[in-house]
Short mmCIF file of C-alpha atoms in Angstrom, two decimals:
data_model
loop_
_atom_site.label_atom_id
_atom_site.label_comp_id
_atom_site.label_asym_id
_atom_site.label_seq_id
_atom_site.Cartn_x
_atom_site.Cartn_y
_atom_site.Cartn_z
CA MET A 1 17.15 11.46 -4.88
CA GLY A 2 15.49 8.19 -5.86
CA GLN A 3 16.95 6.53 -2.78
CA LYS A 4 15.57 9.06 -0.28
CA THR A 5 12.11 9.92 -1.59
CA ASN A 6 8.91 7.89 -1.41
CA PRO A 7 8.78 6.35 -4.90
CA ILE A 8 4.98 6.64 -5.11
CA GLY A 9 4.87 10.32 -4.12
CA MET A 10 7.66 11.15 -6.54
CA ARG A 11 5.73 9.56 -9.44
CA VAL A 12 2.34 11.16 -8.78
CA THR A 13 0.89 12.46 -12.10
CA VAL A 14 3.58 10.55 -14.03
CA ASN A 15 2.32 6.97 -13.56
CA LYS A 16 0.78 7.03 -10.06
CA ASP A 17 -2.44 8.60 -8.86
CA TRP A 18 -3.38 10.40 -5.64
CA ARG A 19 -4.65 8.20 -2.80
CA SER A 20 -7.11 10.92 -1.76
CA ARG A 21 -9.01 12.86 -4.41
CA TRP A 22 -10.76 16.00 -3.18
CA PHE A 23 -10.23 19.72 -2.89
CA SER A 24 -10.63 22.02 0.11
CA GLY A 25 -9.76 25.53 1.18
CA LYS A 26 -7.35 26.34 4.00
CA LYS A 27 -10.04 26.22 6.69
CA GLY A 28 -11.35 22.73 5.97
CA PHE A 29 -8.17 21.06 4.73
CA GLY A 30 -6.80 20.01 8.15
CA SER A 31 -10.01 18.43 9.40
CA MET A 32 -10.54 16.53 6.12
CA LEU A 33 -6.96 15.24 6.17
CA VAL A 34 -7.38 14.00 9.76
CA GLU A 35 -10.67 12.39 8.72
CA ASP A 36 -8.93 10.57 5.85
CA LEU A 37 -6.31 9.20 8.26
CA ALA A 38 -9.04 8.08 10.68
CA ILE A 39 -10.90 6.27 7.87
CA ARG A 40 -7.74 4.48 6.72
CA ASN A 41 -6.72 3.50 10.26
CA HIS A 42 -10.21 2.16 11.04
CA VAL A 43 -10.36 0.10 7.82
CA LYS A 44 -6.85 -1.32 8.37
CA LYS A 45 -7.63 -2.18 12.00
CA VAL A 46 -10.99 -3.87 11.31
CA LEU A 47 -9.72 -5.72 8.21
CA GLU A 48 -6.34 -6.69 9.64
CA THR A 49 -6.55 -10.26 8.27
CA ALA A 50 -8.12 -9.35 4.91
CA GLY A 51 -4.89 -8.31 3.15
CA VAL A 52 -5.82 -4.64 2.60
CA CYS A 53 -3.02 -2.96 0.65
CA ASP A 54 -4.59 0.39 -0.21
CA VAL A 55 -7.56 2.60 0.72
CA ARG A 56 -8.52 5.28 -1.84
CA ILE A 57 -10.84 8.11 -0.80
CA GLU A 58 -12.93 10.42 -2.99
CA ARG A 59 -15.24 13.18 -1.76
CA TYR A 60 -18.30 14.76 -3.38
CA ALA A 61 -19.99 17.45 -1.23
CA ASN A 62 -21.29 15.48 1.79
CA ARG A 63 -20.53 12.05 0.33
CA VAL A 64 -17.37 9.96 0.71
CA ARG A 65 -16.45 7.07 -1.59
CA VAL A 66 -13.98 4.58 -0.08
CA ARG A 67 -12.25 2.11 -2.41
CA ILE A 68 -10.69 -0.82 -0.54
CA HIS A 69 -8.02 -2.78 -2.43
CA THR A 70 -7.81 -6.23 -0.84
CA ALA A 71 -6.43 -9.67 -1.57
CA ARG A 72 -9.38 -11.37 0.19
CA PRO A 73 -12.65 -9.69 -0.82
CA GLY A 74 -14.72 -12.49 0.73
CA ILE A 75 -13.48 -11.61 4.23
CA VAL A 76 -14.21 -7.90 3.66
CA ILE A 77 -17.76 -8.49 2.42
CA GLY A 78 -18.61 -11.11 5.04
CA ARG A 79 -21.67 -13.33 5.18
CA LYS A 80 -24.48 -11.77 3.09
CA GLY A 81 -22.59 -8.46 3.17
CA GLN A 82 -22.89 -8.04 6.95
CA ASP A 83 -19.24 -7.11 7.58
CA ILE A 84 -19.03 -4.45 4.88
CA GLU A 85 -22.34 -2.95 6.02
CA LYS A 86 -20.98 -2.70 9.59
CA ILE A 87 -17.83 -0.93 8.33
CA ARG A 88 -19.99 1.47 6.30
CA SER A 89 -22.19 2.31 9.31
CA ASP A 90 -19.13 2.77 11.58
CA LEU A 91 -17.50 5.16 9.09
CA ALA A 92 -20.77 7.06 8.64
CA ALA A 93 -21.08 7.48 12.43
CA MET A 94 -17.42 8.54 12.67
CA THR A 95 -17.52 11.14 9.88
CA GLY A 96 -21.19 12.17 9.88
CA LYS A 97 -21.23 11.81 6.09
CA GLU A 98 -22.80 9.46 3.54
CA ILE A 99 -20.36 6.59 2.89
CA TYR A 100 -20.07 4.44 -0.23
CA ILE A 101 -17.69 1.48 -0.20
CA GLU A 102 -16.20 -0.31 -3.22
CA ILE A 103 -14.20 -3.53 -3.00
CA ILE A 104 -11.40 -4.04 -5.54
CA GLU A 105 -9.61 -7.40 -5.62
CA VAL A 106 -5.81 -7.50 -5.87
CA LYS A 107 -5.00 -10.16 -8.45
CA ASP A 108 -1.38 -10.94 -7.47
CA PRO A 109 -0.92 -10.29 -3.72
CA ASP A 110 2.60 -11.78 -3.82
CA ALA A 111 3.60 -9.05 -6.31
CA ASN A 112 2.11 -6.19 -4.28
CA ALA A 113 4.79 -4.36 -2.27
CA GLN A 114 2.57 -3.44 0.70
CA LEU A 115 1.20 -6.99 1.07
CA VAL A 116 4.70 -8.48 0.73
CA ALA A 117 6.00 -6.16 3.48
CA GLU A 118 3.07 -7.05 5.78
CA SER A 119 3.59 -10.77 5.09
CA ILE A 120 7.29 -10.56 6.04
CA ALA A 121 6.38 -8.54 9.17
CA LEU A 122 3.84 -11.20 10.21
CA GLN A 123 6.37 -13.99 9.72
CA MET A 124 9.03 -12.14 11.73
CA SER A 125 6.59 -11.51 14.58
CA ARG A 126 6.02 -15.30 14.61
CA ARG A 127 9.79 -15.81 15.04
CA VAL A 128 10.51 -16.97 11.49
CA SER A 129 14.08 -16.21 10.36
CA PHE A 130 14.13 -12.81 8.65
CA ARG A 131 16.50 -14.07 5.93
CA ARG A 132 14.21 -16.98 5.12
CA ALA A 133 11.14 -14.71 4.97
CA MET A 134 12.91 -12.16 2.74
CA LYS A 135 14.36 -14.70 0.30
CA ARG A 136 11.08 -16.61 0.05
CA ALA A 137 9.15 -13.40 -0.74
CA MET A 138 11.71 -12.45 -3.39
CA LYS A 139 11.55 -15.87 -5.08
CA ILE A 140 7.73 -15.87 -5.24
CA ALA A 141 7.64 -12.32 -6.64
CA MET A 142 10.27 -13.07 -9.31
CA ASP A 143 8.40 -16.25 -10.30
CA LEU A 144 5.30 -14.08 -10.91
CA GLY A 145 7.26 -12.16 -13.54
CA VAL A 146 8.17 -8.84 -11.91
CA ASP A 147 11.23 -7.00 -13.29
CA GLY A 148 12.91 -6.69 -9.89
CA ILE A 149 12.44 -6.61 -6.13
CA LYS A 150 14.38 -5.11 -3.22
CA ILE A 151 13.67 -5.78 0.46
CA ARG A 152 15.27 -3.86 3.34
CA CYS A 153 14.93 -4.74 7.03
CA CYS A 154 16.17 -2.54 9.87
CA GLY A 155 16.17 -3.11 13.63
CA ARG A 156 17.34 -5.69 16.17
CA LEU A 157 17.40 -8.49 13.63
CA GLY A 158 17.48 -11.95 15.19
CA GLY A 159 17.28 -10.42 18.68
CA ALA A 160 20.77 -8.87 18.39
CA GLU A 161 21.97 -6.29 20.93
CA LEU A 162 22.62 -3.64 18.28
CA SER A 163 20.24 -2.73 15.48
CA ARG A 164 21.46 -3.13 11.91
CA VAL A 165 20.26 -3.09 8.32
CA GLU A 166 20.11 -6.02 5.93
CA TRP A 167 18.78 -5.91 2.40
CA TYR A 168 18.48 -8.19 -0.61
CA LYS A 169 17.89 -7.27 -4.22
CA GLU A 170 17.10 -9.24 -7.35
CA GLY A 171 16.44 -7.96 -10.85
CA LYS A 172 16.33 -4.24 -11.66
CA ILE A 173 14.94 -1.45 -9.45
CA PRO A 174 15.46 1.85 -11.37
CA LEU A 175 14.43 4.27 -8.59
CA HIS A 176 15.70 7.33 -10.51
CA THR A 177 13.60 6.52 -13.60
CA LEU A 178 10.27 8.30 -13.18
CA ARG A 179 8.56 6.30 -15.92
CA ALA A 180 9.42 3.01 -14.17
CA ASN A 181 6.42 1.31 -12.55
CA ILE A 182 7.76 1.09 -8.97
CA ASP A 183 5.49 -0.24 -6.22
CA TYR A 184 6.52 0.56 -2.62
CA GLY A 185 5.36 -0.83 0.72
CA PHE A 186 6.29 -0.40 4.38
CA ALA A 187 5.38 -2.44 7.46
CA GLU A 188 6.58 -2.92 11.03
CA ALA A 189 7.09 -6.25 12.79
CA ALA A 190 6.49 -6.32 16.54
CA THR A 191 9.08 -8.76 17.94
CA THR A 192 10.19 -9.50 21.50
CA ALA A 193 13.41 -7.52 20.86
CA GLY A 194 11.54 -4.48 19.53
CA ARG A 195 10.09 -3.10 16.33
CA ILE A 196 11.63 -4.01 12.98
CA GLY A 197 10.91 -1.93 9.88
CA ILE A 198 10.47 -3.60 6.51
CA LYS A 199 10.57 -1.71 3.21
CA VAL A 200 9.78 -3.36 -0.14
CA TRP A 201 10.31 -2.00 -3.65
CA ILE A 202 8.90 -3.95 -6.61
CA CYS A 203 9.49 -2.97 -10.24
CA LYS A 204 6.58 -4.22 -12.34
CA LYS A 205 6.18 -4.51 -16.08
CA LYS A 206 5.30 -1.24 -17.80
CA GLU A 207 1.56 -0.86 -18.23
CA GLU A 208 -0.92 1.95 -18.84
CA SER A 209 -1.29 3.76 -15.51
CA GLU A 210 -4.29 5.59 -14.02
CA PRO A 211 -3.41 9.24 -14.81
CA THR A 212 -2.38 8.53 -18.45
CA LYS A 213 -5.24 6.13 -19.26
CA GLY A 214 -7.10 7.10 -22.41
CA ARG A 215 -4.62 9.84 -23.39
CA LYS A 216 -1.82 10.05 -25.91
CA PRO A 217 1.65 9.39 -24.35
CA ASP A 218 2.84 13.00 -24.79
CA ALA A 219 -0.39 14.49 -23.42
CA ALA A 220 0.38 13.21 -19.89
CA TYR A 221 3.41 15.50 -19.66
CA ALA A 222 1.95 18.57 -21.37
#
């Protein structure tokens, strides 16, 4: 089961938190879900070079709080806050709601699964050897002190006629262990031969996670 399920979704409420935090009835759920996707797509498109790994959304009545996790907060904020103000106004015009934006800096981008996957995808689209990109990413992540990393690429690797899968693994990746702190990321590389999918799993050191913060260990599973 651990091999076929999204490791973040499987660990929600155990040591991962929801990416969208709001409640709605049956009538409004669909439109709010589509709105969340539109917000995420817009932020990722506008901040393509800012290393955005996650966009968290919270809703309170007619207000929306957007938390942008990025490796380069300076690019997101822009000169005198002009860029972030433009994003806020664009999202407000798109949704018709009051928008609040928070910027959260990612301390170790080379140990973040989503940013590692996007970095490998960018290198492959620039015709860097996929093996070199994968092995380099693994070495940097292991040097930062992660417990393990696994990278899987699928597609017409190296411009081959037939698509195939290649993967490398170093350290431990206990996908069946729910308490393990597994970070997961996915990206696509647009090459001349076609699209190549990159999946990255990173097992980080155990630390106090968002849902269990401030509680006793047993209380999280009550």
